[in-house]
Structures are given as C-alpha cells and as structure tokens.
CSV table of N, CA and C and ligand atoms in Angstrom, one decimal:
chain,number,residue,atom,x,y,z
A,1,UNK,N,-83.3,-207.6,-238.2
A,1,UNK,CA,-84.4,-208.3,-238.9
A,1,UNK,C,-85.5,-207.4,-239.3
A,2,UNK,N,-85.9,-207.9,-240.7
A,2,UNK,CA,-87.0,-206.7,-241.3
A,2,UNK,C,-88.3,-207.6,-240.8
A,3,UNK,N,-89.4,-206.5,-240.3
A,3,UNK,CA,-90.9,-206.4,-240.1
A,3,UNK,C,-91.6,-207.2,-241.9
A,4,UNK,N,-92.2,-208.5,-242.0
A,4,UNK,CA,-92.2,-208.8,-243.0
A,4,UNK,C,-93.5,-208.1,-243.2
A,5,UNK,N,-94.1,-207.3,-242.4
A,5,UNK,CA,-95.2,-206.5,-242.9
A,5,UNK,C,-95.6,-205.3,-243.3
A,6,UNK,N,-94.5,-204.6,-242.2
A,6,UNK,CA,-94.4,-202.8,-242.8
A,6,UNK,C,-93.3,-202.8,-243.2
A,7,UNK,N,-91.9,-203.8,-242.9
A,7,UNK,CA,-90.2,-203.5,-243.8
A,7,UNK,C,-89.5,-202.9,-242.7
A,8,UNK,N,-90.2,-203.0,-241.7
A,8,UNK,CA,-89.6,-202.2,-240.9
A,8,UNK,C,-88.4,-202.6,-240.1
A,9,UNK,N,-87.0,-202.3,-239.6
A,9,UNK,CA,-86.6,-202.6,-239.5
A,9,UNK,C,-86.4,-202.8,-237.5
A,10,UNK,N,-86.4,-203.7,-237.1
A,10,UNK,CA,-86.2,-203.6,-235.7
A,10,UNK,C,-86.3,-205.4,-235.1
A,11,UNK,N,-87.0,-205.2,-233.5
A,11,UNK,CA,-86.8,-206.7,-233.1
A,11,UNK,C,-88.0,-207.2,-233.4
A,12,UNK,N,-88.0,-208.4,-234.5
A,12,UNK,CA,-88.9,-209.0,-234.9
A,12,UNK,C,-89.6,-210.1,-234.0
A,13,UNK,N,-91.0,-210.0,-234.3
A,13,UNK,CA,-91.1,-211.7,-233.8
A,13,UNK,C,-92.1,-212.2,-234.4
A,14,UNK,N,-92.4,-213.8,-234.1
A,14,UNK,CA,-93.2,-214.8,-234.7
A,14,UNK,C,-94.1,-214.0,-234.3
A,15,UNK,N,-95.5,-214.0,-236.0
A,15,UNK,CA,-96.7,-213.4,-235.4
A,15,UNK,C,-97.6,-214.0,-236.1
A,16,UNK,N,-99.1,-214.3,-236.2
A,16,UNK,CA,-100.4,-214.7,-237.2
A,16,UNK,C,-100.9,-213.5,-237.3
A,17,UNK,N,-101.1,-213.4,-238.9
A,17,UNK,CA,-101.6,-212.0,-239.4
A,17,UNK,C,-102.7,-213.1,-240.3
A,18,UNK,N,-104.3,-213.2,-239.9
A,18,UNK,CA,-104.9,-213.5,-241.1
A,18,UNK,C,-104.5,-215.0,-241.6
A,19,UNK,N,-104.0,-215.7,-240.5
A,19,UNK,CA,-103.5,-216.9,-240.7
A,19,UNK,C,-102.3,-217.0,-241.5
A,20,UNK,N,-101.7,-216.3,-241.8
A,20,UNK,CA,-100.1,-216.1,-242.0
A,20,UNK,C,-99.7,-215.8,-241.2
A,21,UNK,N,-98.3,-216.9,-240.9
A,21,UNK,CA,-97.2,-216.5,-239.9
A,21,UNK,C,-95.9,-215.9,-240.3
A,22,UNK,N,-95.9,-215.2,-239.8
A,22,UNK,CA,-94.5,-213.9,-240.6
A,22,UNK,C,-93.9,-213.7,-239.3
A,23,UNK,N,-92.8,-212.3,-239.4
A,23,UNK,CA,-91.9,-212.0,-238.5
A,23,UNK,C,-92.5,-211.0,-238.3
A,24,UNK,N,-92.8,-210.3,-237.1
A,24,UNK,CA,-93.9,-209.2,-236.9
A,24,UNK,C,-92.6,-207.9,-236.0
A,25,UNK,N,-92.9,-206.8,-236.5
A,25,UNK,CA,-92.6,-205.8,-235.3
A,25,UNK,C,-93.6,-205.4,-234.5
A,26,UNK,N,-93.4,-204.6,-233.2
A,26,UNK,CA,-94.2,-205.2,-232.2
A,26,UNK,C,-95.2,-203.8,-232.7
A,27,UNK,N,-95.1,-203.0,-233.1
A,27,UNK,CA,-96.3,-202.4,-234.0
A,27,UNK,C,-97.3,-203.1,-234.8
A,28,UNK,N,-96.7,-204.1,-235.5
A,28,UNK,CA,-97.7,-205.1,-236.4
A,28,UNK,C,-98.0,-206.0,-235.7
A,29,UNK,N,-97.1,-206.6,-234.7
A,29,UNK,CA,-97.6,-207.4,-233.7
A,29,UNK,C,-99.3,-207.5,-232.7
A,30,UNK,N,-99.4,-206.2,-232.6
A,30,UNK,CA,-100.3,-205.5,-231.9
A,30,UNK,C,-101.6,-206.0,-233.1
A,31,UNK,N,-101.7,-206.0,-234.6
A,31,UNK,CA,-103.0,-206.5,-235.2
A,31,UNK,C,-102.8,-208.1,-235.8
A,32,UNK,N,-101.8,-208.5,-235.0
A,32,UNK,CA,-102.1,-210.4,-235.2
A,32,UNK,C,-101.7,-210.7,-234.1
A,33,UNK,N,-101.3,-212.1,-234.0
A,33,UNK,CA,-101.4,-212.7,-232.9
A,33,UNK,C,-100.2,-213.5,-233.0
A,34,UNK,N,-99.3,-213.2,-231.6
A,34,UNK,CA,-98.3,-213.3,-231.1
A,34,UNK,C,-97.8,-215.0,-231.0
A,35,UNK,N,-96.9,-215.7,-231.6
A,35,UNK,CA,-97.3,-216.9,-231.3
A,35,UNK,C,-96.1,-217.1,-229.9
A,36,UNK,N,-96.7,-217.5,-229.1
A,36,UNK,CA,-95.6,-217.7,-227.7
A,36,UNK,C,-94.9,-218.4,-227.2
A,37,UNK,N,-93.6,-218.5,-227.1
A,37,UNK,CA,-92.8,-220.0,-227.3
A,37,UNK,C,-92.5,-220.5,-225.8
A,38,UNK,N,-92.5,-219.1,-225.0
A,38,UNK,CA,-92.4,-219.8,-224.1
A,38,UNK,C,-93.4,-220.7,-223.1
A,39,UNK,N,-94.5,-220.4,-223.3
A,39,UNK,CA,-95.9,-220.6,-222.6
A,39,UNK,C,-96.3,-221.8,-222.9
A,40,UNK,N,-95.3,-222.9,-223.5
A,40,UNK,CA,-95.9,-224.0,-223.8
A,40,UNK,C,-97.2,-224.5,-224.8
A,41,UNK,N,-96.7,-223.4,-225.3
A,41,UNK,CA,-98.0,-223.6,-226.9
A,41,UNK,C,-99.1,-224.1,-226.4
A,42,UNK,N,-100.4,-223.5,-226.3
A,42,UNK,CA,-101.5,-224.0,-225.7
A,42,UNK,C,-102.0,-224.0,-226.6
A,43,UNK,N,-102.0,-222.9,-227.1
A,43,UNK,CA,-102.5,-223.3,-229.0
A,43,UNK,C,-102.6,-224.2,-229.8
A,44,UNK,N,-101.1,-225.0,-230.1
A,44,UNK,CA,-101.0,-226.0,-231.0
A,44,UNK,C,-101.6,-227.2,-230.3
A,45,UNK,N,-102.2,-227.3,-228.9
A,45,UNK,CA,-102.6,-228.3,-228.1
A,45,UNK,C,-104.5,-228.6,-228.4
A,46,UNK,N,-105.0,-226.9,-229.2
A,46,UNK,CA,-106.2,-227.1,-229.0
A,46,UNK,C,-106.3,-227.7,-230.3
A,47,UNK,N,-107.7,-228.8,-229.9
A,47,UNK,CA,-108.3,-229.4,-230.9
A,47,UNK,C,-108.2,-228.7,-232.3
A,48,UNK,N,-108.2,-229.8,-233.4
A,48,UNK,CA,-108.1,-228.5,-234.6
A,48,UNK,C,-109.3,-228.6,-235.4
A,49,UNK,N,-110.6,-229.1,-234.7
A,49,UNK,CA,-112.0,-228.6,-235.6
A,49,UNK,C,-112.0,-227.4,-234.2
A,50,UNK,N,-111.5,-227.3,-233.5
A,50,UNK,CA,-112.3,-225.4,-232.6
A,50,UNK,C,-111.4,-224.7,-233.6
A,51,UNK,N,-110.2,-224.4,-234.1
A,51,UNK,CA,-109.5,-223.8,-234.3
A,51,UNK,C,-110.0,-223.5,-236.0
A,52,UNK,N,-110.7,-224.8,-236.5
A,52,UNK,CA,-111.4,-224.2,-238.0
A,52,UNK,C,-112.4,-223.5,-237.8
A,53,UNK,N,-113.2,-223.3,-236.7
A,53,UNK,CA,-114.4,-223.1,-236.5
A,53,UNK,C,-114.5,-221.6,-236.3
A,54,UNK,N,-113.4,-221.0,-235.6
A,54,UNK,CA,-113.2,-220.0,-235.2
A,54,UNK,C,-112.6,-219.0,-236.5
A,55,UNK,N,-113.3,-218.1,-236.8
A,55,UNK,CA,-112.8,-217.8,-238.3
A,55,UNK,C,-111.7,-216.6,-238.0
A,56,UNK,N,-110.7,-216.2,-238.1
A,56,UNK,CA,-109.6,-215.7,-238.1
A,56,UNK,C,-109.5,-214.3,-238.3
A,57,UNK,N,-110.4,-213.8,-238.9
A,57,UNK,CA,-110.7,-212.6,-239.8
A,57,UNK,C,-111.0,-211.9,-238.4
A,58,UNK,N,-112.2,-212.4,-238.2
A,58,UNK,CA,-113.1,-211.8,-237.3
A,58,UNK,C,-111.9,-211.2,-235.7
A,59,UNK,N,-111.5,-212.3,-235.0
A,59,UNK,CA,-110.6,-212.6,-234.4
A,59,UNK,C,-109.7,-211.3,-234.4
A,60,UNK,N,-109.1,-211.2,-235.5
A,60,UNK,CA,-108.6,-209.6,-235.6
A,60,UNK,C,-109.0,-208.6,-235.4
A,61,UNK,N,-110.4,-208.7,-235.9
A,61,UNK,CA,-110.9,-207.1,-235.7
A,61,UNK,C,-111.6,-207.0,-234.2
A,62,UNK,N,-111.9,-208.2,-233.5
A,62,UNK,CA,-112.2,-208.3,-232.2
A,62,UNK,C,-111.1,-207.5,-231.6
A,63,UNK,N,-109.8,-208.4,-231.6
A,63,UNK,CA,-109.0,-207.2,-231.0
A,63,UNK,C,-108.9,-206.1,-231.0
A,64,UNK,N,-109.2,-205.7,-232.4
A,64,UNK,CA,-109.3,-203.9,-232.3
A,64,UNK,C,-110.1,-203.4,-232.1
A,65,UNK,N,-110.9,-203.7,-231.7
A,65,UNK,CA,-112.5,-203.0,-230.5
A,65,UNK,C,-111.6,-202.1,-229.5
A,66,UNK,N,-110.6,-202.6,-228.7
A,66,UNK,CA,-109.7,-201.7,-228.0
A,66,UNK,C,-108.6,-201.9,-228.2
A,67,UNK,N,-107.6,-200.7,-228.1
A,67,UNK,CA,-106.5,-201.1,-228.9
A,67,UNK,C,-105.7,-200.4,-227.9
A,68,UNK,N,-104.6,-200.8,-227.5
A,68,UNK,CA,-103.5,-200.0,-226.4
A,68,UNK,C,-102.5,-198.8,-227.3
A,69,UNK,N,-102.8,-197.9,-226.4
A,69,UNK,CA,-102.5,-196.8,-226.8
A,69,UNK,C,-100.9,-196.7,-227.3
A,70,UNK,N,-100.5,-195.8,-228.2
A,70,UNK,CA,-99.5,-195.9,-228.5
A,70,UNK,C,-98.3,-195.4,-227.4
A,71,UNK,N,-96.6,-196.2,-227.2
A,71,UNK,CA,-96.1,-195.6,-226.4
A,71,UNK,C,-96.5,-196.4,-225.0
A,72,UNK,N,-97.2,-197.3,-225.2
A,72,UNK,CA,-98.0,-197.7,-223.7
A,72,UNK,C,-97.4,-198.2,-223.1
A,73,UNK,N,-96.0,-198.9,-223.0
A,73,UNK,CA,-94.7,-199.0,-222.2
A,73,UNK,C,-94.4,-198.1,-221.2
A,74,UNK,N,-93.9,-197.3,-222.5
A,74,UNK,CA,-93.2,-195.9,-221.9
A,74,UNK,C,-94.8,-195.5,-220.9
A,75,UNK,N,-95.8,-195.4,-220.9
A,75,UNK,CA,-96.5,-195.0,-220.6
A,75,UNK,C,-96.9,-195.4,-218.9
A,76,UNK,N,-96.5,-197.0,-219.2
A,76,UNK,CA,-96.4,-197.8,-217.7
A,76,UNK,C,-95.5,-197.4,-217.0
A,77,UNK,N,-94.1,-197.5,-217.7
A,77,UNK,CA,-92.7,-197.0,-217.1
A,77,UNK,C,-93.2,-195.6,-216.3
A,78,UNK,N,-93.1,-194.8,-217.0
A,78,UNK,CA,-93.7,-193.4,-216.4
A,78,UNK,C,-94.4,-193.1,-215.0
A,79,UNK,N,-95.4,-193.9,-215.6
A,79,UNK,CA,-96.3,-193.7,-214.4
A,79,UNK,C,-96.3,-194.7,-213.3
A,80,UNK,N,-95.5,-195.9,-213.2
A,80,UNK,CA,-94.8,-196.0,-212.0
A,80,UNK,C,-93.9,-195.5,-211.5
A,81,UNK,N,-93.1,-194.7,-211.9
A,81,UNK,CA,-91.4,-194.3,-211.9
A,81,UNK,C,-92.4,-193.0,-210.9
A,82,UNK,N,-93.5,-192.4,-211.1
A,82,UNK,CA,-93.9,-191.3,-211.1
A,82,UNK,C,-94.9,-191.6,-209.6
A,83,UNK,N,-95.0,-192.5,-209.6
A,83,UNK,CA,-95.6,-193.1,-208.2
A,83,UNK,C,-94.8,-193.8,-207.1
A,84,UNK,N,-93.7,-194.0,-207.3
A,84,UNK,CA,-92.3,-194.3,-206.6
A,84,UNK,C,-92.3,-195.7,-206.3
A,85,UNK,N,-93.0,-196.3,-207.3
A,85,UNK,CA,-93.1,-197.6,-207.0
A,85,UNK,C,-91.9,-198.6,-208.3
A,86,UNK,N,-91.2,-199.5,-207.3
A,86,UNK,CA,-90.5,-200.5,-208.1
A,86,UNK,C,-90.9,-201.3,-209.1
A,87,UNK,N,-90.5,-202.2,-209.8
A,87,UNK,CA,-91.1,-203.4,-210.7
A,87,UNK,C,-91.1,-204.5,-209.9
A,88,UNK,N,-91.1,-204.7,-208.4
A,88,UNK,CA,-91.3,-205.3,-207.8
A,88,UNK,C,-93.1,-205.1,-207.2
A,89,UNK,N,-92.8,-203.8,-206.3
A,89,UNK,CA,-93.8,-202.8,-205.8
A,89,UNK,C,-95.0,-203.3,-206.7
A,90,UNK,N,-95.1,-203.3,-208.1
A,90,UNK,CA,-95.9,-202.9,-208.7
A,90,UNK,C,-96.5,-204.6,-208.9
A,91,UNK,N,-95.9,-205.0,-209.6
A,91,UNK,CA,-96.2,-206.3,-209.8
A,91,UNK,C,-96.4,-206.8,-208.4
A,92,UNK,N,-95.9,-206.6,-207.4
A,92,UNK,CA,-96.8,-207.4,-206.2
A,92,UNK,C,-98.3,-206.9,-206.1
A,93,UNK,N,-98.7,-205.2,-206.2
A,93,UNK,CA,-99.6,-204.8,-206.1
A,93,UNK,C,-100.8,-205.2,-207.3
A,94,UNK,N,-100.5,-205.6,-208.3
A,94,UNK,CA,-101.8,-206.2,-209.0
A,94,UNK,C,-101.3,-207.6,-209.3
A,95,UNK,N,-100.3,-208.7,-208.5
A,95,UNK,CA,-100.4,-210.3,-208.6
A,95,UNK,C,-99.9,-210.6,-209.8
A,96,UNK,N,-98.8,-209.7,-209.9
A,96,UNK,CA,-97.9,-210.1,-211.6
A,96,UNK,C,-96.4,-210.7,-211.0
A,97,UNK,N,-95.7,-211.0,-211.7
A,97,UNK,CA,-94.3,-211.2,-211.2
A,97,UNK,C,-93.6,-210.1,-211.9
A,98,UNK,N,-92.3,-210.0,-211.4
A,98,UNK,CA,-91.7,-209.0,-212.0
A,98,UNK,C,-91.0,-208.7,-213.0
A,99,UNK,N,-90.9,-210.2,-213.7
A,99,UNK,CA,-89.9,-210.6,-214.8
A,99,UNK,C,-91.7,-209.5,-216.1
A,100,UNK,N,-92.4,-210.3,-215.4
A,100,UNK,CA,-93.7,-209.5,-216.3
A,100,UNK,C,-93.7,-207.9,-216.6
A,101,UNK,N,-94.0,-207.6,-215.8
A,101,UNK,CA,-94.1,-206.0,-215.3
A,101,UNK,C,-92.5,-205.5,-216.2
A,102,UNK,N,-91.1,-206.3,-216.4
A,102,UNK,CA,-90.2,-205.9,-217.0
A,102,UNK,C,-90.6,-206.3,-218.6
A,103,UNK,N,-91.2,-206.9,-219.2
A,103,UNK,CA,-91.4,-207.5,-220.6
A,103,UNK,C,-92.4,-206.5,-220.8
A,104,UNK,N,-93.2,-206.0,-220.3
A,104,UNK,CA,-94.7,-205.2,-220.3
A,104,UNK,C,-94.0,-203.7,-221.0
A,105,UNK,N,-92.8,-203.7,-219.7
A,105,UNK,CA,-92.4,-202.2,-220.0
A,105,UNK,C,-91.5,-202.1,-221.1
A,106,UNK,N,-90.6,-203.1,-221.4
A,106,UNK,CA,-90.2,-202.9,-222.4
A,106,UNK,C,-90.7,-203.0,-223.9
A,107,UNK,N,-92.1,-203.5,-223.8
A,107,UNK,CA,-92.9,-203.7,-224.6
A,107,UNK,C,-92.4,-204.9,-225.4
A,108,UNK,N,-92.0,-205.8,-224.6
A,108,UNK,CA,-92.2,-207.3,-225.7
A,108,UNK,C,-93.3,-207.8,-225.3
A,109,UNK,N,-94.0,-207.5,-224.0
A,109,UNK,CA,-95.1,-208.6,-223.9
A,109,UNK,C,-96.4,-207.6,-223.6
A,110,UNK,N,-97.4,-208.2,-224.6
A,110,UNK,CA,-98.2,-207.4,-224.5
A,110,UNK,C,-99.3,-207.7,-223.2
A,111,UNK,N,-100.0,-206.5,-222.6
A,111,UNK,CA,-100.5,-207.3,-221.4
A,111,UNK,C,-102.0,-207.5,-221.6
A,112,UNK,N,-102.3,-208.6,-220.7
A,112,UNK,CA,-103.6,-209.2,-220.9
A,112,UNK,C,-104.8,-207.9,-220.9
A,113,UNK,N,-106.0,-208.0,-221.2
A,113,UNK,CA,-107.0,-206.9,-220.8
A,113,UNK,C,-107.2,-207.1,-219.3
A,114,UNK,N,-106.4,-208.6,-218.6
A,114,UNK,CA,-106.9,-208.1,-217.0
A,114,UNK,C,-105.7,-207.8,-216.7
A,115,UNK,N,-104.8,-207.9,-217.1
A,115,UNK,CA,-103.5,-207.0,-216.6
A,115,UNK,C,-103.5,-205.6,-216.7
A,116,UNK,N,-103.8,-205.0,-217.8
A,116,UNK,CA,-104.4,-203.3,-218.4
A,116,UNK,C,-105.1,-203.0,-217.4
A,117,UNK,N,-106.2,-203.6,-217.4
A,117,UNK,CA,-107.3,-203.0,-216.3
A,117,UNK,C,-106.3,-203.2,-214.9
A,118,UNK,N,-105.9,-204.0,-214.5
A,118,UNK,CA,-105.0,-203.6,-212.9
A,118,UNK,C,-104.5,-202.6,-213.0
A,119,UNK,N,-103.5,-202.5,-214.2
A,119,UNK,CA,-102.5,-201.4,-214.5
A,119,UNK,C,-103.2,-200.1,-214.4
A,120,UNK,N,-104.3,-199.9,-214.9
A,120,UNK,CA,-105.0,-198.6,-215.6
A,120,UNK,C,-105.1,-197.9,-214.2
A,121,UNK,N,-105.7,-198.9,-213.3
A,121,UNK,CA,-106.3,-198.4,-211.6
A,121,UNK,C,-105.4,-198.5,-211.0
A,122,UNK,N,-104.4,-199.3,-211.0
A,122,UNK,CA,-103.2,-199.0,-209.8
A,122,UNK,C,-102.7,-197.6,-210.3
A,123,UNK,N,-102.0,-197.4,-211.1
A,123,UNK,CA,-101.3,-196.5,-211.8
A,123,UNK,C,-101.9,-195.0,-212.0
A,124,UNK,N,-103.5,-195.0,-212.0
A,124,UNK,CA,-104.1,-194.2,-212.9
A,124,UNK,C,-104.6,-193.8,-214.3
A,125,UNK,N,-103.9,-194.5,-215.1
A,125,UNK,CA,-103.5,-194.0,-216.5
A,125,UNK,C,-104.4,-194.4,-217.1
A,126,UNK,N,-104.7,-194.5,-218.4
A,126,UNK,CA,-105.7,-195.3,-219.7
A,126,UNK,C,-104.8,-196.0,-220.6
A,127,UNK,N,-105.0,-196.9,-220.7
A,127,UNK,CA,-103.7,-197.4,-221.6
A,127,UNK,C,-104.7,-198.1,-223.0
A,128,UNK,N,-105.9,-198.6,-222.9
A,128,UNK,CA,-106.3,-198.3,-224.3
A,128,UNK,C,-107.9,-197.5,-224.6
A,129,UNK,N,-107.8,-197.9,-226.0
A,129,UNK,CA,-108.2,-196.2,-227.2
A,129,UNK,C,-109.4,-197.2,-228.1
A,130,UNK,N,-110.7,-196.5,-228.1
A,130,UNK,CA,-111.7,-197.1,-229.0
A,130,UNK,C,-110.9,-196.9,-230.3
A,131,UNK,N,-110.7,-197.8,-231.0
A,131,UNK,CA,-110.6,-197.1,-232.4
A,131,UNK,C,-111.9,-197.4,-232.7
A,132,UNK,N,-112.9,-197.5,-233.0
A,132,UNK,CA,-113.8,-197.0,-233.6
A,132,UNK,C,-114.2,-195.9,-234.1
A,133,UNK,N,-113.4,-194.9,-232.9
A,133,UNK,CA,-113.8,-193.6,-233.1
A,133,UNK,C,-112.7,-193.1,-234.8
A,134,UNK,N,-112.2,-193.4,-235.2
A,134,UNK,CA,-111.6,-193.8,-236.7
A,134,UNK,C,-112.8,-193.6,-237.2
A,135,UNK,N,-112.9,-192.0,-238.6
A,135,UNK,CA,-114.2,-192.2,-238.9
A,135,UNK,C,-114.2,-193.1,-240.3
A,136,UNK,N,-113.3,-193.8,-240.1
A,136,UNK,CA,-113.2,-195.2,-241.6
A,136,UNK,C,-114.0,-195.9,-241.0
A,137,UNK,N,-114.1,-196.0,-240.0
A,137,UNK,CA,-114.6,-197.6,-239.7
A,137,UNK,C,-115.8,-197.2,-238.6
A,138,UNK,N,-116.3,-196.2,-238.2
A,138,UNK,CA,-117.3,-195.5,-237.6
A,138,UNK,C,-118.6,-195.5,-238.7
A,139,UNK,N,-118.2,-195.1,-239.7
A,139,UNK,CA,-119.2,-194.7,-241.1
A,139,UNK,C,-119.6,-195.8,-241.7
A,140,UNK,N,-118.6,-196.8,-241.8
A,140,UNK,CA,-118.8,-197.9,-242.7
A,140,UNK,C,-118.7,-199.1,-241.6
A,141,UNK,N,-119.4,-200.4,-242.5
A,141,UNK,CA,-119.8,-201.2,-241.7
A,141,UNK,C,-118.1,-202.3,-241.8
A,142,UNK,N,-118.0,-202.5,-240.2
A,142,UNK,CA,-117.0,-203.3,-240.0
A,142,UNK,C,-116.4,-204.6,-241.6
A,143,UNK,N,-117.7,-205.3,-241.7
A,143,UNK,CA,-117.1,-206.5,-242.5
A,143,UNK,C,-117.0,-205.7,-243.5
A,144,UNK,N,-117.5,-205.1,-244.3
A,144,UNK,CA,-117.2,-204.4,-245.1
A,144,UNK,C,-116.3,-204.8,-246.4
A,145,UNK,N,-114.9,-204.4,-245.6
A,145,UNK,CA,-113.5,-205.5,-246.4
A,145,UNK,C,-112.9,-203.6,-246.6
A,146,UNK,N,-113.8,-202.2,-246.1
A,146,UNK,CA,-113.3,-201.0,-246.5
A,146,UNK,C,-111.8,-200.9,-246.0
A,147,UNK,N,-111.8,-201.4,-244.9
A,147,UNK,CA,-110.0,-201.0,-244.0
A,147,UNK,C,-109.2,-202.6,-244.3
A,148,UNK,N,-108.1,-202.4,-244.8
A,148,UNK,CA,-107.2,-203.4,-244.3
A,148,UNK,C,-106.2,-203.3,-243.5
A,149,UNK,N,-105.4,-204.1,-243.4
A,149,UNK,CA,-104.6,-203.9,-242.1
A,149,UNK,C,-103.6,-203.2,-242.6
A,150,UNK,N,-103.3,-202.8,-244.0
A,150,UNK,CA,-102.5,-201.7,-244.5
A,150,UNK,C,-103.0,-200.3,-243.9
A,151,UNK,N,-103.9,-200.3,-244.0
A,151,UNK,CA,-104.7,-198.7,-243.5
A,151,UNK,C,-104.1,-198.7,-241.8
A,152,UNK,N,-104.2,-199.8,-241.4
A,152,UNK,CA,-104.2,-199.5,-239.9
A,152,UNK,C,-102.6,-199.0,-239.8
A,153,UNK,N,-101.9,-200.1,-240.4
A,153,UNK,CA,-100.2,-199.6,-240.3
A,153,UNK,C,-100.0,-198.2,-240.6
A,154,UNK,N,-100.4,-198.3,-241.8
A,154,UNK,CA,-99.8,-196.5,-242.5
A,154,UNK,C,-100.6,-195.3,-240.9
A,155,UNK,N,-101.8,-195.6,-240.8
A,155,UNK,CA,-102.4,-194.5,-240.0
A,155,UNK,C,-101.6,-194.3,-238.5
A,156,UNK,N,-100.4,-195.3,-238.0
A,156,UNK,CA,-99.8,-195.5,-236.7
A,156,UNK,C,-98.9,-194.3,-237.3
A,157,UNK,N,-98.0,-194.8,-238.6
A,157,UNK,CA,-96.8,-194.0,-238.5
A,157,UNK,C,-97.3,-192.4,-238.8
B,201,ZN,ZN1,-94.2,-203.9,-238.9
C-alpha cells in the first residue's frame, strides 16, 4: 500500500492530516493523527460542537513542540536489549503490558508522552527532539503558514 502523502511505499494506516483522512506511513503518521480502531473510538463518541471548537491546524503543530526522535523503536529495542531486560521486564517496570512495549518497538504504536517519559528514565535514553530548534520555524512565527507539512516530510528523508 502507497503512503497517500509522501507515495511512499510501505505499511500504511488510517490517519487525520489537517482533517483529511488518508492512508498514512508511520513517518507521516507521526504529523497527524492516528485514527485507532482498536481502542473503541473515543473520538467519534465526543460531542461534535468540542470537536468544531477545537481547530485542527493548531492541534498539529502542538504536537510538534516535541517530536520523537527518529529510529525511536529501534532506539527502545536497543536500549532494553542493552539493559537485559525482557518486553515483559520492561513493561512491568513502567505499568505497560507487553503486547504494548511489542507495538512501541515495532513502531506501530506510537507511545503516549507518559509512556516516553517512563521509557526515557527506565531505559536512560531521550526519545524526543525540540524541533523548534529548525531554524525555519525558530525565525519565523509559527502561524505564519511559512512550513507546511511538505517541508516537514522532505526534511526526515
Ligand atoms: Zn508517508
């Protein structure tokens, strides 16, 4: 299945980009929002004047205030494998299950910011990156409209 954003070719999934829902790779994945099928849609459950209310745009670039480093799978993998701890071990140690800790690492499921933060201190590691420090978006003012999320893609590969 092709990435309906970058063409890319790999395991796609349902994603909101900007209020368009496409097939996302989990690179583009990372600047929209994941729609989750298993989790019992909590989403489609909320009221839908909060969900107008809440403007979408913004929403995006909130998430990129911190952004998980690239590789950050491999990065978890690693640095458990490197501390001799299991996907049991591990996920007992910061109150995950281990079916999690296996989606985390293979990078289908991205982990919460209080999952990261467990991870970061059990493990040691940093798993995300200011982009701010980007001097596109350092110099010029956020709303702007200067970066689109084309800039972001091209600047990963
Ligand atoms: Zn893509």
């Amino acid at each position: 299945m092709q990435c309906e954003l970058c063409g890319r070719d790999c395991d796609c999934r349902p994603g909101i980009v900007d209020g368009v829902r496409m097939m996302l790779c989990p690179g583009c994945l990372r600047h929209g929002q994941e729609i989750k099928s298993s989790s019992g849609a909590p989403a489609a459950q909320k009221p839908i004047l909060e969900r107008i209310k809440r403007p979408k745009v913004k929403d995006v670039y909130k998430d990129m205030d911190k952004e998980l480093v690239s590789g950050w799978n491999d990065l978890i993998k690693n640095a458990r494998k490197k501390k001799g701890l299991s996907r049991e071990e591990l996920g007992f140690k910061i109150g995950e299950r281990t079916v999690t800790i296996q989606k985390i690492e293979n990078g289908d499921l991205r982990p919460s910011d209080k999952v990261i933060v467990k991870l970061e201190k059990e493990l040691g590691i940093t798993l995300v990156e200011e982009v701010s420090s980007a001097p596109s978006v350092s110099t010029g003012s956020r709303s702007g409209g200067g970066l689109t999320l084309g800039d972001f893609i091209k600047r990963e590969e």
